[in-house]
């Protein structure tokens, strides 16, 4: 008999707090965690390392097909590309922008699909991204669409990057967030959209603890 592995998906735009919420919820439930953005971001780093022209979809696809990624859990998530630790490079805005550009290529999404599905292992999975509840895990047991105003998201992103010692400009962050929102929502394949069966949460005026409590209320406690 096939065992039912519960999946909780958390989709939404950049800076809505998905990462923080998903990590804490996964820990509280004792489930596995998929940060799907880190897969697209790792591809972005591989492309930047190889100096691939991003308008060359065939070369981009080749790099996606041979992407050698390993995820390790230490204090936090460690991502290795061809054995090299690239965790600190994942968070930059440049990486996020390139990730968003190549994520619009349908064949690239198809190639990266299985890597994401492989995270579904007992006792359960919390998956964070843009198309977790719509494309990657459409049969997920619990779905959330987490958003916040663009201004609030830019403020949070700014704080997060400054805390990591990355010097950024808030106006630039705001315009990059808006451009990324637009690209992720307007693309033809797997655009960012709320799944019909997802719980909508606007975190603009909520504390992180309140968001976590609302997400956890979806999952019956064992
Ligand atoms: O969640 P993030 O900011 O790390 O994601 C970076 C980019 O990767 C995002 O702008 C679009 C792409 N992405 C995607 O297309 N689908 C996902 N499930 C996750 C991320």
XYZ file of C-alpha atoms and ligand atoms in Angstrom:
242
model
C 0.000 0.000 0.000
C 1.301 3.469 -0.858
C 1.937 5.573 2.207
C 0.339 9.006 2.188
C 3.077 11.585 2.710
C 1.450 14.895 3.664
C 2.547 17.997 1.756
C 2.034 21.627 2.762
C 2.751 24.152 -0.011
C 3.520 27.821 0.610
C 3.568 29.938 -2.547
C 3.823 33.668 -2.973
C 5.905 36.545 -4.281
C 9.456 37.369 -3.291
C 9.880 38.779 0.227
C 6.491 37.703 1.589
C 8.203 35.730 4.367
C 7.742 32.285 2.795
C 11.285 31.135 3.588
C 11.215 32.008 7.287
C 7.665 30.731 7.779
C 8.270 27.489 5.855
C 11.493 26.672 7.705
C 9.916 27.198 11.137
C 6.701 25.339 10.222
C 8.741 22.395 8.839
C 10.781 22.271 12.038
C 7.677 22.397 14.265
C 6.024 19.599 12.287
C 9.260 17.609 11.987
C 8.813 17.501 8.190
C 11.285 17.923 5.325
C 11.681 21.335 3.724
C 11.988 22.257 0.052
C 13.184 25.763 -0.807
C 12.426 25.487 -4.532
C 13.773 28.992 -5.199
C 17.218 27.731 -4.168
C 17.137 25.263 -7.091
C 16.449 28.071 -9.594
C 19.019 30.234 -7.810
C 21.630 27.439 -8.016
C 21.017 27.198 -11.742
C 21.515 30.975 -11.940
C 24.901 30.639 -10.199
C 25.940 27.800 -12.520
C 25.031 29.976 -15.528
C 26.889 32.991 -14.148
C 29.953 30.825 -13.415
C 29.946 29.543 -16.987
C 29.238 32.990 -18.446
C 26.255 31.659 -20.376
C 24.357 34.229 -22.416
C 20.902 34.113 -20.785
C 19.150 34.682 -24.085
C 20.676 31.397 -25.312
C 17.947 28.993 -24.175
C 19.678 25.889 -25.574
C 22.876 26.504 -23.561
C 20.803 27.405 -20.492
C 18.871 24.165 -20.814
C 22.101 22.147 -21.127
C 23.354 23.606 -17.844
C 19.988 22.807 -16.195
C 20.167 19.212 -17.450
C 23.595 18.640 -15.901
C 23.049 20.596 -12.689
C 24.875 18.705 -9.923
C 23.242 19.847 -6.700
C 23.445 18.549 -3.142
C 21.474 19.841 -0.179
C 22.873 19.338 3.293
C 21.362 20.287 6.616
C 23.684 21.774 9.192
C 22.577 24.729 11.345
C 20.765 25.876 8.240
C 20.529 24.662 4.670
C 23.841 24.214 2.814
C 23.696 24.005 -0.972
C 26.567 22.528 -2.971
C 27.014 22.963 -6.704
C 29.512 20.467 -8.166
C 30.698 19.903 -4.589
C 31.307 23.608 -3.986
C 29.404 25.372 -1.157
C 27.419 28.168 -2.847
C 25.061 28.924 0.077
C 26.274 32.498 0.622
C 25.903 33.374 -3.073
C 22.283 32.198 -3.195
C 20.732 35.172 -1.416
C 21.903 38.063 -3.583
C 19.431 40.048 -5.679
C 21.540 39.420 -8.793
C 21.115 35.666 -8.307
C 17.359 36.066 -7.718
C 16.947 38.123 -10.878
C 18.807 35.649 -13.070
C 16.823 32.819 -11.446
C 13.579 34.590 -12.307
C 14.683 35.132 -15.936
C 15.618 31.494 -16.602
C 12.646 30.192 -14.604
C 10.429 31.516 -17.401
C 11.833 28.907 -19.855
C 9.318 25.994 -19.934
C 11.953 23.298 -20.704
C 14.078 24.481 -17.777
C 11.093 24.149 -15.436
C 10.410 20.664 -16.790
C 14.011 19.552 -16.172
C 13.967 20.867 -12.593
C 10.570 19.346 -11.780
C 11.785 15.905 -10.641
C 14.513 17.410 -8.430
C 11.697 19.158 -6.535
C 9.345 16.142 -6.391
C 12.213 14.073 -4.894
C 11.950 16.112 -1.686
C 8.626 14.444 -0.897
C 9.713 11.912 1.709
C 8.256 10.705 5.019
C 7.125 11.989 7.409
C 5.998 15.005 5.332
C 7.075 18.016 3.300
C 6.768 21.778 3.501
C 7.466 23.179 0.006
C 8.030 26.870 -0.641
C 8.027 28.586 -4.050
C 5.810 29.986 -6.787
C 4.124 26.908 -8.271
C 4.265 24.366 -5.443
C 0.496 24.110 -5.002
C -0.381 24.563 -8.667
C 2.186 22.502 -10.625
C 4.748 20.597 -8.548
C 2.401 19.275 -5.824
C -1.135 19.970 -7.123
C -2.505 17.233 -4.833
C -0.941 18.730 -1.699
C -3.019 18.249 1.431
C -2.555 21.840 2.649
C -1.932 24.963 0.565
C -1.112 28.545 1.476
C -0.680 31.648 -0.680
C 1.395 34.093 1.347
C 1.767 37.674 0.203
C 2.375 41.230 1.500
C 2.433 44.704 -0.032
C 5.402 45.435 -2.325
C 6.623 48.197 0.035
C 6.539 45.883 3.047
C 8.309 43.112 1.129
C 11.037 45.497 -0.037
C 11.556 46.705 3.562
C 11.911 43.125 4.819
C 14.254 42.133 2.015
C 16.368 45.242 2.678
C 16.647 44.365 6.383
C 17.442 40.734 5.621
C 20.265 41.607 3.185
C 21.739 44.323 5.446
C 21.793 41.828 8.331
C 23.779 39.477 6.088
C 26.258 42.316 5.477
C 25.097 42.876 1.889
C 24.903 46.617 1.197
C 21.799 47.461 -0.849
C 19.624 50.407 -1.794
C 15.933 50.257 -0.752
C 14.670 51.992 -3.919
C 16.580 49.563 -6.089
C 15.244 46.618 -4.055
C 11.673 47.919 -4.498
C 11.996 48.234 -8.257
C 13.683 44.816 -8.530
C 10.918 43.208 -6.462
C 8.278 44.790 -8.704
C 10.084 43.647 -11.868
C 10.464 40.114 -10.476
C 6.778 39.982 -9.403
C 5.784 40.983 -12.893
C 8.045 38.403 -14.587
C 6.995 35.574 -12.236
C 3.269 36.375 -12.617
C 3.223 37.058 -16.349
C 5.225 34.070 -17.624
C 3.233 31.535 -19.620
C 4.467 28.371 -17.871
C 3.678 27.865 -14.178
C 3.140 31.544 -13.389
C 2.832 32.707 -9.798
C -0.880 32.424 -9.100
C -2.931 31.480 -6.042
C -4.129 27.866 -6.211
C -7.934 27.797 -5.977
C -7.730 25.638 -2.852
C -5.037 27.715 -1.096
C -5.537 29.728 2.078
C -4.754 33.410 1.319
C -2.643 35.192 3.939
C -1.590 38.842 3.638
C 1.293 39.214 6.081
C 1.731 43.018 5.627
C 0.451 43.832 9.110
C 1.113 40.466 10.781
C 3.962 39.274 12.968
C 5.862 36.218 11.792
C 4.476 34.284 14.807
C 0.899 35.101 13.783
C 1.546 33.884 10.225
C 3.130 30.670 11.536
C 0.159 30.059 13.848
C -2.288 30.524 10.970
C -0.351 28.159 8.711
C -0.050 25.537 11.457
C -3.794 25.748 12.136
C -4.329 24.104 8.737
C -2.507 20.939 9.749
C -4.326 18.685 12.218
C -1.920 18.081 15.112
C -1.087 14.479 15.777
O 11.872 32.262 -3.913
P 13.115 32.871 -4.521
O 13.137 34.364 -4.399
O 14.358 32.256 -3.980
O 13.048 32.506 -6.087
C 13.946 33.049 -7.022
C 13.317 33.012 -8.408
O 13.206 31.648 -8.821
C 11.913 33.592 -8.487
O 11.908 34.974 -8.746
C 11.305 32.794 -9.619
C 12.000 31.465 -9.558
N 11.173 30.428 -8.919
C 10.208 29.842 -9.696
O 10.017 30.221 -10.852
N 9.458 28.824 -9.189
C 9.622 28.414 -7.930
N 8.877 27.417 -7.467
C 10.588 29.039 -7.099
C 11.335 30.060 -7.621
